[in-house]
GROMACS .gro file of C-alpha atoms in nm:
model
  185
    1MET     CA    1   1.706  -0.529   2.070
    2ASN     CA    2   1.749  -0.183   2.182
    3ARG     CA    3   1.703   0.147   1.992
    4THR     CA    4   2.080   0.177   1.915
    5THR     CA    5   2.095  -0.148   1.748
    6ALA     CA    6   1.789  -0.083   1.561
    7VAL     CA    7   1.910   0.265   1.440
    8GLN     CA    8   2.224   0.106   1.326
    9LEU     CA    9   2.025  -0.159   1.125
   10LEU     CA   10   1.795   0.106   0.980
   11GLU     CA   11   2.105   0.307   0.860
   12GLU     CA   12   2.257  -0.004   0.724
   13TRP     CA   13   1.954  -0.150   0.547
   14VAL     CA   14   1.796   0.182   0.425
   15PRO     CA   15   2.002   0.427   0.206
   16SER     CA   16   1.706   0.664   0.126
   17PRO     CA   17   1.691   0.969   0.352
   18GLY     CA   18   1.326   0.999   0.270
   19LEU     CA   19   1.245   0.643   0.384
   20ARG     CA   20   1.465   0.686   0.689
   21ARG     CA   21   1.262   0.977   0.778
   22HIS     CA   22   0.940   0.813   0.736
   23CYS     CA   23   1.071   0.524   0.975
   24TYR     CA   24   1.159   0.789   1.241
   25CYS     CA   25   0.834   0.940   1.205
   26VAL     CA   26   0.646   0.622   1.252
   27GLU     CA   27   0.858   0.549   1.535
   28ALA     CA   28   0.771   0.870   1.714
   29VAL     CA   29   0.395   0.791   1.653
   30MET     CA   30   0.417   0.442   1.774
   31ARG     CA   31   0.612   0.554   2.114
   32SER     CA   32   0.310   0.791   2.184
   33ALA     CA   33   0.058   0.521   2.052
   34ALA     CA   34   0.198   0.276   2.317
   35VAL     CA   35   0.079   0.514   2.593
   36ARG     CA   36  -0.255   0.601   2.420
   37TYR     CA   37  -0.364   0.252   2.284
   38GLY     CA   38  -0.166   0.017   2.476
   39SER     CA   39  -0.183  -0.113   2.832
   40ALA     CA   40   0.004  -0.031   3.126
   41SER     CA   41   0.227  -0.324   3.064
   42ASP     CA   42   0.303  -0.233   2.698
   43ASP     CA   43   0.660  -0.101   2.646
   44PRO     CA   44   0.696   0.225   2.432
   45GLU     CA   45   1.036   0.117   2.338
   46LYS     CA   46   0.889  -0.202   2.179
   47TRP     CA   47   0.639  -0.018   1.998
   48GLY     CA   48   0.891   0.241   1.887
   49LEU     CA   49   1.102  -0.031   1.731
   50ALA     CA   50   0.817  -0.164   1.548
   51GLY     CA   51   0.765   0.180   1.394
   52LEU     CA   52   1.136   0.242   1.343
   53LEU     CA   53   1.197  -0.099   1.147
   54HIS     CA   54   0.873  -0.164   0.976
   55ASP     CA   55   1.007  -0.064   0.639
   56ALA     CA   56   1.368  -0.149   0.688
   57ASP     CA   57   1.385  -0.409   0.410
   58TRP     CA   58   1.170  -0.218   0.163
   59GLU     CA   59   1.447  -0.052  -0.046
   60LYS     CA   60   1.701  -0.341  -0.059
   61TRP     CA   61   1.461  -0.631  -0.079
   62PRO     CA   62   1.126  -0.489  -0.211
   63ASP     CA   63   1.011  -0.837  -0.328
   64GLU     CA   64   1.084  -0.981   0.016
   65HIS     CA   65   0.925  -0.690   0.214
   66PRO     CA   66   0.842  -0.736   0.510
   67ASN     CA   67   0.965  -1.094   0.538
   68ARG     CA   68   1.335  -1.014   0.577
   69ILE     CA   69   1.288  -0.767   0.855
   70VAL     CA   70   1.027  -0.978   1.025
   71GLN     CA   71   1.267  -1.283   1.018
   72HIS     CA   72   1.553  -1.072   1.145
   73LEU     CA   73   1.328  -0.963   1.435
   74ARG     CA   74   1.226  -1.309   1.522
   75ASP     CA   75   1.591  -1.430   1.499
   76LEU     CA   76   1.661  -1.158   1.778
   77GLY     CA   77   1.381  -1.284   1.994
   78GLU     CA   78   1.155  -0.986   1.910
   79ALA     CA   79   0.848  -1.192   1.823
   80ASP     CA   80   0.596  -0.929   1.932
   81VAL     CA   81   0.771  -0.640   1.729
   82ALA     CA   82   0.791  -0.901   1.431
   83ASP     CA   83   0.424  -0.973   1.466
   84ALA     CA   84   0.330  -0.611   1.438
   85VAL     CA   85   0.578  -0.539   1.149
   86ALA     CA   86   0.436  -0.847   0.954
   87ALA     CA   87   0.076  -0.694   0.976
   88HIS     CA   88   0.147  -0.350   0.891
   89SER     CA   89  -0.023  -0.355   0.572
   90LEU     CA   90  -0.355  -0.507   0.475
   91ARG     CA   91  -0.208  -0.647   0.147
   92TRP     CA   92  -0.060  -0.928   0.341
   93GLY     CA   93  -0.371  -1.053   0.509
   94ARG     CA   94  -0.203  -1.093   0.849
   95PRO     CA   95  -0.437  -1.062   1.161
   96HIS     CA   96  -0.411  -0.763   1.387
   97THR     CA   97  -0.423  -0.947   1.710
   98THR     CA   98  -0.232  -0.684   1.927
   99ALA     CA   99  -0.267  -0.310   1.997
  100MET     CA  100   0.070  -0.263   1.865
  101SER     CA  101  -0.020  -0.424   1.538
  102LYS     CA  102  -0.346  -0.232   1.516
  103ALA     CA  103  -0.165   0.101   1.595
  104LEU     CA  104   0.100   0.034   1.337
  105VAL     CA  105  -0.139  -0.036   1.053
  106ALA     CA  106  -0.345   0.270   1.158
  107SER     CA  107  -0.037   0.498   1.182
  108ASP     CA  108   0.198   0.411   0.886
  109GLU     CA  109   0.043   0.546   0.581
  110LEU     CA  110  -0.131   0.837   0.779
  111ALA     CA  111   0.208   0.943   0.920
  112GLY     CA  112   0.336   0.948   0.548
  113LEU     CA  113   0.040   1.171   0.443
  114VAL     CA  114   0.102   1.411   0.721
  115VAL     CA  115   0.463   1.437   0.633
  116ALA     CA  116   0.370   1.496   0.267
  117CYS     CA  117   0.160   1.786   0.388
  118VAL     CA  118   0.422   1.932   0.626
  119LEU     CA  119   0.687   1.939   0.347
  120LEU     CA  120   0.473   2.187   0.156
  121ARG     CA  121   0.440   2.435   0.437
  122PRO     CA  122   0.704   2.702   0.513
  123ASP     CA  123   0.600   2.669   0.891
  124GLY     CA  124   0.617   2.302   0.880
  125ILE     CA  125   0.384   2.108   1.118
  126LEU     CA  126   0.349   2.385   1.374
  127THR     CA  127   0.010   2.514   1.225
  128LEU     CA  128  -0.095   2.207   1.033
  129ASP     CA  129  -0.438   2.085   1.154
  130VAL     CA  130  -0.682   1.814   1.104
  131PRO     CA  131  -0.892   1.973   0.845
  132GLY     CA  132  -0.586   2.050   0.635
  133VAL     CA  133  -0.471   1.697   0.627
  134LEU     CA  134  -0.823   1.558   0.568
  135LYS     CA  135  -0.846   1.797   0.273
  136LYS     CA  136  -0.521   1.644   0.128
  137PHE     CA  137  -0.651   1.300   0.219
  138ARG     CA  138  -0.946   1.347  -0.007
  139THR     CA  139  -0.734   1.471  -0.297
  140ALA     CA  140  -0.613   1.154  -0.443
  141LYS     CA  141  -0.341   1.315  -0.663
  142PHE     CA  142  -0.177   1.440  -0.348
  143ALA     CA  143   0.089   1.208  -0.213
  144ALA     CA  144  -0.063   0.949  -0.453
  145GLY     CA  145   0.168   0.673  -0.303
  146VAL     CA  146  -0.048   0.690   0.023
  147ASP     CA  147  -0.294   0.412   0.015
  148ARG     CA  148  -0.610   0.590   0.132
  149ASN     CA  149  -0.774   0.249   0.203
  150GLU     CA  150  -0.493   0.139   0.424
  151VAL     CA  151  -0.560   0.466   0.627
  152THR     CA  152  -0.934   0.412   0.646
  153GLU     CA  153  -0.903   0.054   0.731
  154GLY     CA  154  -0.628   0.110   0.973
  155VAL     CA  155  -0.822   0.345   1.189
  156ARG     CA  156  -1.126   0.101   1.165
  157ILE     CA  157  -0.901  -0.175   1.298
  158LEU     CA  158  -0.773   0.051   1.562
  159GLY     CA  159  -1.126   0.154   1.660
  160VAL     CA  160  -1.087   0.517   1.636
  161SER     CA  161  -1.205   0.789   1.383
  162LEU     CA  162  -1.005   0.923   1.119
  163GLU     CA  163  -1.026   1.274   1.254
  164ASP     CA  164  -0.918   1.162   1.610
  165HIS     CA  165  -0.635   0.964   1.485
  166THR     CA  166  -0.516   1.228   1.250
  167ALA     CA  167  -0.504   1.460   1.549
  168PHE     CA  168  -0.307   1.198   1.762
  169VAL     CA  169  -0.050   1.160   1.475
  170LEU     CA  170  -0.012   1.534   1.439
  171ASP     CA  171   0.040   1.579   1.822
  172ALA     CA  172   0.291   1.295   1.827
  173LEU     CA  173   0.493   1.425   1.530
  174ARG     CA  174   0.460   1.796   1.665
  175ALA     CA  175   0.620   1.688   1.990
  176LYS     CA  176   0.945   1.562   1.786
  177ALA     CA  177   0.926   1.811   1.499
  178ASP     CA  178   1.274   1.945   1.550
  179ASP     CA  179   1.419   1.609   1.562
  180LEU     CA  180   1.237   1.484   1.252
  181GLY     CA  181   1.302   1.793   1.037
  182LEU     CA  182   0.935   1.889   1.045
  183GLY     CA  183   0.978   2.240   1.183
  184PRO     CA  184   0.977   2.569   0.999
  185LYS     CA  185   1.182   2.587   0.689
   0.00000   0.00000   0.00000
């Protein structure tokens, strides 16, 4: 599967612009994560596909999430991507056996929190910093749909600190801010 095919699938399966943006943001983080957390043999394209498609079945088939997208990826021969997507939440009890799966579980909810912070700022992501994100992280009512336990456990699984991974996510999203609609309003 290439990115063009994955984008077509995302556009077909995900009607909500907000969820699409989330998927594009996680894709950007995962592409960067391949370089930072992966090995020399890891393909940033594959990692990006995992980020792009991790929630592709959430809106149309919430009771089947993530099984429908996981099966679709397996049918296409993308077992490594499917395994990462299958483990992107702790709720499912799937093991995190690859760097890709560890990075995805650490990045998904955190990227959502960062984007929620960005949407409140007239300057977008440009001046958002780690302390600002962590202040919102500690405010349970802010972006209440973000599972703080997933973030905390995700960074533990990845083997990094919350502060360091937040800085990493900010940098990855800042690099693609214009494409993701995260720049100044």
